[in-house]
Amino acid sequence: MQLVPDSWKARAQRLQPDLDEIAIQAQLVTIFPTAVSIVIGIILVTLCFVAGLPTIAFAFLAITVAQAVSFGIGTARPRLTPFALLGFALVGIGANFYIHAESGGFTSGLWALAWLVIVPLAVYFTGGQRIGAFALVVAMAALIAAVLFEQRFAASPLVIPTWLMLIHNLITLSSVLLMGYIWADFLISQLSAAHERADSLLLNILPRQIASRLKAGQKTIADRYDEVTVLFADIVDFTTMSSAADPV
């Protein structure tokens, strides 16, 4: 699935010559989900203001602004992407935790904490393993805190309208499925490309039949022939010709 134009890949490679192609593609493949998330954030901010929930609306606004800033920094200055994503991860996890607590915890029916699954994955794909692992630890801490303080959060007087809860949960579930599909498609495509490169390298060294037997798990390859003919031949002046020939 082609989500990013080739011109964007070429620009990213010019700006980040020290990164390999797979790392660059991992960054670029998150551009589409990020753009969709920004649009979703604007929609949720508007709906919360319409429902008369300004505190929830401002929390969604903080997430949307953090995403937009991270997106802008990532496209304009790719080297600063990890730092931008670290800020987005902290804002995204903190704001969604606030929304969960303010809306009444798990009993409210608002799936705000579902975004805690997306944030660490997005940071992992674009910012690397360390920042992604840190975001995962923060998200897990937020989930544990949500469980420990559930009784206190459930006492919140804020009432979430049913229509807003349904729209929010539908958007959240759709976003999780869409982003999960995009990232799974990226991983599968990378595995397929790696498999093709390994096959190509193997076929440059060994005959196809031998390579197939090695891939099938056969460790020792030795064939028996009852009758064989061996030809010894000497080409006149071959040594002189080969010494003067271009090895390429």
PDB file of C-alpha atoms in Angstrom:
ATOM      1  CA  MET A   1       0.000   0.000   0.000  1.00  0.00           C
ATOM      2  CA  GLN A   2       1.608   3.236  -1.200  1.00  0.00           C
ATOM      3  CA  LEU A   3       0.804   5.936   1.379  1.00  0.00           C
ATOM      4  CA  VAL A   4       3.853   8.148   0.867  1.00  0.00           C
ATOM      5  CA  PRO A   5       5.013   9.593  -2.493  1.00  0.00           C
ATOM      6  CA  ASP A   6       8.490   8.632  -3.706  1.00  0.00           C
ATOM      7  CA  SER A   7       9.486  12.313  -3.702  1.00  0.00           C
ATOM      8  CA  TRP A   8       8.959  12.423   0.087  1.00  0.00           C
ATOM      9  CA  LYS A   9      11.189   9.362   0.493  1.00  0.00           C
ATOM     10  CA  ALA A  10      13.933  10.997  -1.589  1.00  0.00           C
ATOM     11  CA  ARG A  11      13.715  14.194   0.473  1.00  0.00           C
ATOM     12  CA  ALA A  12      13.854  12.254   3.747  1.00  0.00           C
ATOM     13  CA  GLN A  13      16.931  10.381   2.547  1.00  0.00           C
ATOM     14  CA  ARG A  14      18.656  13.661   1.683  1.00  0.00           C
ATOM     15  CA  LEU A  15      17.859  15.111   5.098  1.00  0.00           C
ATOM     16  CA  GLN A  16      18.823  11.925   6.968  1.00  0.00           C
ATOM     17  CA  PRO A  17      21.669  10.266   5.064  1.00  0.00           C
ATOM     18  CA  ASP A  18      22.724   8.304   8.159  1.00  0.00           C
ATOM     19  CA  LEU A  19      19.428   6.374   8.294  1.00  0.00           C
ATOM     20  CA  ASP A  20      18.798   3.288   6.196  1.00  0.00           C
ATOM     21  CA  GLU A  21      15.823   2.946   3.868  1.00  0.00           C
ATOM     22  CA  ILE A  22      13.767   0.843   6.281  1.00  0.00           C
ATOM     23  CA  ALA A  23      14.087   3.414   9.094  1.00  0.00           C
ATOM     24  CA  ILE A  24      13.061   6.207   6.737  1.00  0.00           C
ATOM     25  CA  GLN A  25      10.041   4.241   5.505  1.00  0.00           C
ATOM     26  CA  ALA A  26       9.040   3.550   9.107  1.00  0.00           C
ATOM     27  CA  GLN A  27       8.979   7.298   9.746  1.00  0.00           C
ATOM     28  CA  LEU A  28       7.139   8.161   6.566  1.00  0.00           C
ATOM     29  CA  VAL A  29       4.499   5.452   6.929  1.00  0.00           C
ATOM     30  CA  THR A  30       3.186   7.241  10.032  1.00  0.00           C
ATOM     31  CA  ILE A  31       2.498  10.471   8.116  1.00  0.00           C
ATOM     32  CA  PHE A  32      -0.922   9.316   6.934  1.00  0.00           C
ATOM     33  CA  PRO A  33      -2.111   8.090  10.371  1.00  0.00           C
ATOM     34  CA  THR A  34      -0.830  11.306  11.949  1.00  0.00           C
ATOM     35  CA  ALA A  35      -2.703  13.477   9.454  1.00  0.00           C
ATOM     36  CA  VAL A  36      -5.875  11.443  10.063  1.00  0.00           C
ATOM     37  CA  SER A  37      -5.414  11.765  13.840  1.00  0.00           C
ATOM     38  CA  ILE A  38      -5.143  15.554  13.558  1.00  0.00           C
ATOM     39  CA  VAL A  39      -8.439  15.681  11.649  1.00  0.00           C
ATOM     40  CA  ILE A  40     -10.034  13.376  14.223  1.00  0.00           C
ATOM     41  CA  GLY A  41      -8.775  15.629  17.014  1.00  0.00           C
ATOM     42  CA  ILE A  42     -10.381  18.683  15.427  1.00  0.00           C
ATOM     43  CA  ILE A  43     -13.674  16.807  15.133  1.00  0.00           C
ATOM     44  CA  LEU A  44     -13.581  15.694  18.773  1.00  0.00           C
ATOM     45  CA  VAL A  45     -12.727  19.195  19.988  1.00  0.00           C
ATOM     46  CA  THR A  46     -15.715  20.596  18.083  1.00  0.00           C
ATOM     47  CA  LEU A  47     -18.086  17.905  19.364  1.00  0.00           C
ATOM     48  CA  CYS A  48     -17.013  18.431  22.975  1.00  0.00           C
ATOM     49  CA  PHE A  49     -17.628  22.171  22.744  1.00  0.00           C
ATOM     50  CA  VAL A  50     -21.042  21.473  21.220  1.00  0.00           C
ATOM     51  CA  ALA A  51     -21.806  19.076  24.104  1.00  0.00           C
ATOM     52  CA  GLY A  52     -20.862  21.746  26.650  1.00  0.00           C
ATOM     53  CA  LEU A  53     -17.716  19.990  27.870  1.00  0.00           C
ATOM     54  CA  PRO A  54     -14.987  22.633  27.585  1.00  0.00           C
ATOM     55  CA  THR A  55     -12.504  20.853  29.859  1.00  0.00           C
ATOM     56  CA  ILE A  56     -12.642  17.712  27.717  1.00  0.00           C
ATOM     57  CA  ALA A  57     -12.481  19.848  24.571  1.00  0.00           C
ATOM     58  CA  PHE A  58      -9.311  21.614  25.721  1.00  0.00           C
ATOM     59  CA  ALA A  59      -7.707  18.259  26.529  1.00  0.00           C
ATOM     60  CA  PHE A  60      -8.414  17.023  22.996  1.00  0.00           C
ATOM     61  CA  LEU A  61      -7.131  20.359  21.698  1.00  0.00           C
ATOM     62  CA  ALA A  62      -3.842  19.852  23.555  1.00  0.00           C
ATOM     63  CA  ILE A  63      -3.446  16.428  21.918  1.00  0.00           C
ATOM     64  CA  THR A  64      -4.253  17.820  18.472  1.00  0.00           C
ATOM     65  CA  VAL A  65      -1.808  20.718  18.809  1.00  0.00           C
ATOM     66  CA  ALA A  66       0.932  18.379  20.056  1.00  0.00           C
ATOM     67  CA  GLN A  67       0.322  16.103  17.072  1.00  0.00           C
ATOM     68  CA  ALA A  68       0.356  19.004  14.618  1.00  0.00           C
ATOM     69  CA  VAL A  69       3.610  20.365  16.065  1.00  0.00           C
ATOM     70  CA  SER A  70       5.185  16.902  15.997  1.00  0.00           C
ATOM     71  CA  PHE A  71       4.020  16.413  12.419  1.00  0.00           C
ATOM     72  CA  GLY A  72       5.424  19.793  11.358  1.00  0.00           C
ATOM     73  CA  ILE A  73       8.779  19.213  13.013  1.00  0.00           C
ATOM     74  CA  GLY A  74       9.009  15.699  11.595  1.00  0.00           C
ATOM     75  CA  THR A  75       8.432  16.845   8.021  1.00  0.00           C
ATOM     76  CA  ALA A  76      10.554  20.013   8.186  1.00  0.00           C
ATOM     77  CA  ARG A  77      13.390  18.808  10.442  1.00  0.00           C
ATOM     78  CA  PRO A  78      13.432  14.986  10.477  1.00  0.00           C
ATOM     79  CA  ARG A  79      16.455  14.898  12.795  1.00  0.00           C
ATOM     80  CA  LEU A  80      14.330  16.469  15.535  1.00  0.00           C
ATOM     81  CA  THR A  81      11.549  13.900  15.108  1.00  0.00           C
ATOM     82  CA  PRO A  82      12.462  11.828  18.227  1.00  0.00           C
ATOM     83  CA  PHE A  83      12.294  14.893  20.483  1.00  0.00           C
ATOM     84  CA  ALA A  84       9.011  16.048  18.941  1.00  0.00           C
ATOM     85  CA  LEU A  85       7.546  12.583  19.394  1.00  0.00           C
ATOM     86  CA  LEU A  86       8.676  12.443  23.000  1.00  0.00           C
ATOM     87  CA  GLY A  87       6.749  15.637  23.689  1.00  0.00           C
ATOM     88  CA  PHE A  88       3.721  14.309  21.794  1.00  0.00           C
ATOM     89  CA  ALA A  89       3.815  11.049  23.750  1.00  0.00           C
ATOM     90  CA  LEU A  90       3.815  12.831  27.108  1.00  0.00           C
ATOM     91  CA  VAL A  91       1.044  15.237  26.092  1.00  0.00           C
ATOM     92  CA  GLY A  92      -1.039  12.508  24.429  1.00  0.00           C
ATOM     93  CA  ILE A  93      -0.839  10.072  27.317  1.00  0.00           C
ATOM     94  CA  GLY A  94      -1.355  12.766  29.948  1.00  0.00           C
ATOM     95  CA  ALA A  95      -4.310  14.389  28.175  1.00  0.00           C
ATOM     96  CA  ASN A  96      -6.078  11.084  27.520  1.00  0.00           C
ATOM     97  CA  PHE A  97      -5.553  10.090  31.147  1.00  0.00           C
ATOM     98  CA  TYR A  98      -7.087  13.426  32.184  1.00  0.00           C
ATOM     99  CA  ILE A  99     -10.058  12.830  29.867  1.00  0.00           C
ATOM    100  CA  HIS A 100     -10.525   9.378  31.371  1.00  0.00           C
ATOM    101  CA  ALA A 101     -10.446  10.736  34.923  1.00  0.00           C
ATOM    102  CA  GLU A 102     -12.590  13.802  34.217  1.00  0.00           C
ATOM    103  CA  SER A 103     -15.282  11.828  32.387  1.00  0.00           C
ATOM    104  CA  GLY A 104     -15.802   9.335  35.213  1.00  0.00           C
ATOM    105  CA  GLY A 105     -13.272   6.566  34.652  1.00  0.00           C
ATOM    106  CA  PHE A 106     -14.171   3.208  33.191  1.00  0.00           C
ATOM    107  CA  THR A 107     -17.816   3.508  34.237  1.00  0.00           C
ATOM    108  CA  SER A 108     -18.340   6.474  31.892  1.00  0.00           C
ATOM    109  CA  GLY A 109     -18.099   4.261  28.820  1.00  0.00           C
ATOM    110  CA  LEU A 110     -15.705   6.670  27.100  1.00  0.00           C
ATOM    111  CA  TRP A 111     -12.777   4.767  25.604  1.00  0.00           C
ATOM    112  CA  ALA A 112     -10.206   7.480  26.164  1.00  0.00           C
ATOM    113  CA  LEU A 113      -7.524   5.066  27.331  1.00  0.00           C
ATOM    114  CA  ALA A 114      -7.684   3.176  24.026  1.00  0.00           C
ATOM    115  CA  TRP A 115      -5.431   5.885  22.602  1.00  0.00           C
ATOM    116  CA  LEU A 116      -2.725   4.747  25.013  1.00  0.00           C
ATOM    117  CA  VAL A 117      -2.300   1.730  22.750  1.00  0.00           C
ATOM    118  CA  ILE A 118      -1.751   3.876  19.654  1.00  0.00           C
ATOM    119  CA  VAL A 119       0.631   6.469  21.090  1.00  0.00           C
ATOM    120  CA  PRO A 120       3.510   4.106  22.055  1.00  0.00           C
ATOM    121  CA  LEU A 121       3.240   2.301  18.710  1.00  0.00           C
ATOM    122  CA  ALA A 122       3.352   5.558  16.758  1.00  0.00           C
ATOM    123  CA  VAL A 123       6.369   6.730  18.717  1.00  0.00           C
ATOM    124  CA  TYR A 124       8.075   3.348  18.302  1.00  0.00           C
ATOM    125  CA  PHE A 125       7.733   3.355  14.508  1.00  0.00           C
ATOM    126  CA  THR A 126       8.934   6.923  14.068  1.00  0.00           C
ATOM    127  CA  GLY A 127      11.224   7.636  17.006  1.00  0.00           C
ATOM    128  CA  GLY A 128      12.953   4.346  17.579  1.00  0.00           C
ATOM    129  CA  GLN A 129      12.936   1.645  20.216  1.00  0.00           C
ATOM    130  CA  ARG A 130      14.129   3.684  23.186  1.00  0.00           C
ATOM    131  CA  ILE A 131      11.560   6.467  22.944  1.00  0.00           C
ATOM    132  CA  GLY A 132       8.861   3.944  22.043  1.00  0.00           C
ATOM    133  CA  ALA A 133       9.750   1.841  25.086  1.00  0.00           C
ATOM    134  CA  PHE A 134       9.654   4.937  27.292  1.00  0.00           C
ATOM    135  CA  ALA A 135       6.224   5.862  25.912  1.00  0.00           C
ATOM    136  CA  LEU A 136       5.052   2.305  26.578  1.00  0.00           C
ATOM    137  CA  VAL A 137       6.226   2.504  30.212  1.00  0.00           C
ATOM    138  CA  VAL A 138       4.419   5.823  30.691  1.00  0.00           C
ATOM    139  CA  ALA A 139       1.250   4.410  29.091  1.00  0.00           C
ATOM    140  CA  MET A 140       1.368   1.334  31.336  1.00  0.00           C
ATOM    141  CA  ALA A 141       1.814   3.570  34.382  1.00  0.00           C
ATOM    142  CA  ALA A 142      -1.248   5.569  33.297  1.00  0.00           C
ATOM    143  CA  LEU A 143      -3.299   2.387  32.922  1.00  0.00           C
ATOM    144  CA  ILE A 144      -2.260   1.162  36.383  1.00  0.00           C
ATOM    145  CA  ALA A 145      -3.131   4.555  37.889  1.00  0.00           C
ATOM    146  CA  ALA A 146      -6.516   4.461  36.151  1.00  0.00           C
ATOM    147  CA  VAL A 147      -7.295   1.129  37.806  1.00  0.00           C
ATOM    148  CA  LEU A 148      -6.038   2.205  41.245  1.00  0.00           C
ATOM    149  CA  PHE A 149      -8.018   5.472  41.262  1.00  0.00           C
ATOM    150  CA  GLU A 150     -11.151   4.144  39.574  1.00  0.00           C
ATOM    151  CA  GLN A 151     -13.394   4.786  42.599  1.00  0.00           C
ATOM    152  CA  ARG A 152     -12.287   8.394  42.807  1.00  0.00           C
ATOM    153  CA  PHE A 153     -12.716   8.929  39.052  1.00  0.00           C
ATOM    154  CA  ALA A 154     -16.174   7.304  39.115  1.00  0.00           C
ATOM    155  CA  ALA A 155     -17.351  10.026  41.508  1.00  0.00           C
ATOM    156  CA  SER A 156     -16.853  12.713  38.863  1.00  0.00           C
ATOM    157  CA  PRO A 157     -20.020  14.781  38.390  1.00  0.00           C
ATOM    158  CA  LEU A 158     -19.363  15.219  34.676  1.00  0.00           C
ATOM    159  CA  VAL A 159     -21.955  13.512  32.463  1.00  0.00           C
ATOM    160  CA  ILE A 160     -20.955  12.466  28.954  1.00  0.00           C
ATOM    161  CA  PRO A 161     -23.865  12.573  26.478  1.00  0.00           C
ATOM    162  CA  THR A 162     -24.631   9.208  24.943  1.00  0.00           C
ATOM    163  CA  TRP A 163     -24.291  10.502  21.387  1.00  0.00           C
ATOM    164  CA  LEU A 164     -20.834  11.911  22.124  1.00  0.00           C
ATOM    165  CA  MET A 165     -19.739   8.685  23.786  1.00  0.00           C
ATOM    166  CA  LEU A 166     -20.889   6.638  20.787  1.00  0.00           C
ATOM    167  CA  ILE A 167     -19.207   8.919  18.250  1.00  0.00           C
ATOM    168  CA  HIS A 168     -15.970   9.038  20.246  1.00  0.00           C
ATOM    169  CA  ASN A 169     -15.849   5.266  20.716  1.00  0.00           C
ATOM    170  CA  LEU A 170     -16.611   4.664  17.041  1.00  0.00           C
ATOM    171  CA  ILE A 171     -13.815   7.018  15.975  1.00  0.00           C
ATOM    172  CA  THR A 172     -11.416   5.500  18.495  1.00  0.00           C
ATOM    173  CA  LEU A 173     -12.097   1.904  17.452  1.00  0.00           C
ATOM    174  CA  SER A 174     -11.895   2.800  13.750  1.00  0.00           C
ATOM    175  CA  SER A 175      -8.593   4.615  14.319  1.00  0.00           C
ATOM    176  CA  VAL A 176      -7.095   1.676  16.200  1.00  0.00           C
ATOM    177  CA  LEU A 177      -8.109  -0.728  13.422  1.00  0.00           C
ATOM    178  CA  LEU A 178      -6.897   1.578  10.630  1.00  0.00           C
ATOM    179  CA  MET A 179      -3.528   2.309  12.196  1.00  0.00           C
ATOM    180  CA  GLY A 180      -3.056  -1.315  13.178  1.00  0.00           C
ATOM    181  CA  TYR A 181      -3.704  -2.339   9.561  1.00  0.00           C
ATOM    182  CA  ILE A 182      -1.262   0.258   8.191  1.00  0.00           C
ATOM    183  CA  TRP A 183       1.533  -0.775  10.544  1.00  0.00           C
ATOM    184  CA  ALA A 184       0.871  -4.492   9.982  1.00  0.00           C
ATOM    185  CA  ASP A 185       0.970  -3.918   6.219  1.00  0.00           C
ATOM    186  CA  PHE A 186       4.296  -2.103   6.606  1.00  0.00           C
ATOM    187  CA  LEU A 187       5.817  -4.905   8.685  1.00  0.00           C
ATOM    188  CA  ILE A 188       4.624  -7.603   6.280  1.00  0.00           C
ATOM    189  CA  SER A 189       5.976  -5.684   3.283  1.00  0.00           C
ATOM    190  CA  GLN A 190       9.358  -5.312   4.996  1.00  0.00           C
ATOM    191  CA  LEU A 191       9.466  -9.022   5.808  1.00  0.00           C
ATOM    192  CA  SER A 192       8.599  -9.871   2.202  1.00  0.00           C
ATOM    193  CA  ALA A 193      11.302  -7.516   0.898  1.00  0.00           C
ATOM    194  CA  ALA A 194      13.884  -9.027   3.265  1.00  0.00           C
ATOM    195  CA  HIS A 195      12.878 -12.526   2.140  1.00  0.00           C
ATOM    196  CA  GLU A 196      13.291 -11.558  -1.518  1.00  0.00           C
ATOM    197  CA  ARG A 197      16.716 -10.022  -0.864  1.00  0.00           C
ATOM    198  CA  ALA A 198      17.853 -13.157   0.970  1.00  0.00           C
ATOM    199  CA  ASP A 199      16.629 -15.370  -1.887  1.00  0.00           C
ATOM    200  CA  SER A 200      18.369 -13.191  -4.461  1.00  0.00           C
ATOM    201  CA  LEU A 201      21.647 -13.349  -2.550  1.00  0.00           C
ATOM    202  CA  LEU A 202      21.390 -17.110  -2.134  1.00  0.00           C
ATOM    203  CA  LEU A 203      20.674 -17.655  -5.834  1.00  0.00           C
ATOM    204  CA  ASN A 204      23.736 -15.595  -6.745  1.00  0.00           C
ATOM    205  CA  ILE A 205      25.876 -18.125  -4.876  1.00  0.00           C
ATOM    206  CA  LEU A 206      24.151 -21.485  -5.393  1.00  0.00           C
ATOM    207  CA  PRO A 207      22.023 -23.178  -8.070  1.00  0.00           C
ATOM    208  CA  ARG A 208      18.273 -22.850  -7.557  1.00  0.00           C
ATOM    209  CA  GLN A 209      17.790 -26.556  -6.764  1.00  0.00           C
ATOM    210  CA  ILE A 210      20.495 -26.510  -4.095  1.00  0.00           C
ATOM    211  CA  ALA A 211      19.183 -23.259  -2.622  1.00  0.00           C
ATOM    212  CA  SER A 212      15.666 -24.729  -2.418  1.00  0.00           C
ATOM    213  CA  ARG A 213      16.967 -27.780  -0.566  1.00  0.00           C
ATOM    214  CA  LEU A 214      18.870 -25.598   1.903  1.00  0.00           C
ATOM    215  CA  LYS A 215      15.776 -23.478   2.546  1.00  0.00           C
ATOM    216  CA  ALA A 216      13.782 -26.674   3.126  1.00  0.00           C
ATOM    217  CA  GLY A 217      16.096 -27.509   6.016  1.00  0.00           C
ATOM    218  CA  GLN A 218      18.436 -30.032   4.417  1.00  0.00           C
ATOM    219  CA  LYS A 219      21.823 -29.484   6.049  1.00  0.00           C
ATOM    220  CA  THR A 220      24.021 -31.975   4.202  1.00  0.00           C
ATOM    221  CA  ILE A 221      23.562 -32.088   0.435  1.00  0.00           C
ATOM    222  CA  ALA A 222      25.302 -35.011  -1.244  1.00  0.00           C
ATOM    223  CA  ASP A 223      23.879 -36.783  -4.319  1.00  0.00           C
ATOM    224  CA  ARG A 224      24.914 -40.235  -5.513  1.00  0.00           C
ATOM    225  CA  TYR A 225      25.475 -40.986  -9.203  1.00  0.00           C
ATOM    226  CA  ASP A 226      26.225 -44.541 -10.326  1.00  0.00           C
ATOM    227  CA  GLU A 227      27.943 -43.419 -13.528  1.00  0.00           C
ATOM    228  CA  VAL A 228      29.674 -40.123 -14.236  1.00  0.00           C
ATOM    229  CA  THR A 229      31.982 -38.713 -16.890  1.00  0.00           C
ATOM    230  CA  VAL A 230      34.720 -36.267 -15.924  1.00  0.00           C
ATOM    231  CA  LEU A 231      36.282 -34.074 -18.616  1.00  0.00           C
ATOM    232  CA  PHE A 232      39.667 -32.442 -18.115  1.00  0.00           C
ATOM    233  CA  ALA A 233      40.393 -29.700 -20.634  1.00  0.00           C
ATOM    234  CA  ASP A 234      43.146 -27.150 -21.065  1.00  0.00           C
ATOM    235  CA  ILE A 235      42.636 -23.952 -23.038  1.00  0.00           C
ATOM    236  CA  VAL A 236      45.746 -22.774 -24.805  1.00  0.00           C
ATOM    237  CA  ASP A 237      47.105 -19.479 -23.430  1.00  0.00           C
ATOM    238  CA  PHE A 238      44.219 -19.238 -20.932  1.00  0.00           C
ATOM    239  CA  THR A 239      46.545 -18.069 -18.135  1.00  0.00           C
ATOM    240  CA  THR A 240      47.898 -15.232 -20.292  1.00  0.00           C
ATOM    241  CA  MET A 241      44.424 -14.141 -21.392  1.00  0.00           C
ATOM    242  CA  SER A 242      42.986 -14.224 -17.872  1.00  0.00           C
ATOM    243  CA  SER A 243      45.876 -12.212 -16.416  1.00  0.00           C
ATOM    244  CA  ALA A 244      45.240  -9.404 -18.895  1.00  0.00           C
ATOM    245  CA  ALA A 245      41.436  -9.488 -18.714  1.00  0.00           C
ATOM    246  CA  ASP A 246      39.287  -7.110 -16.699  1.00  0.00           C
ATOM    247  CA  PRO A 247      37.979  -9.011 -13.648  1.00  0.00           C
ATOM    248  CA  VAL A 248      34.603  -7.257 -13.970  1.00  0.00           C
TER     249      VAL A 248
END
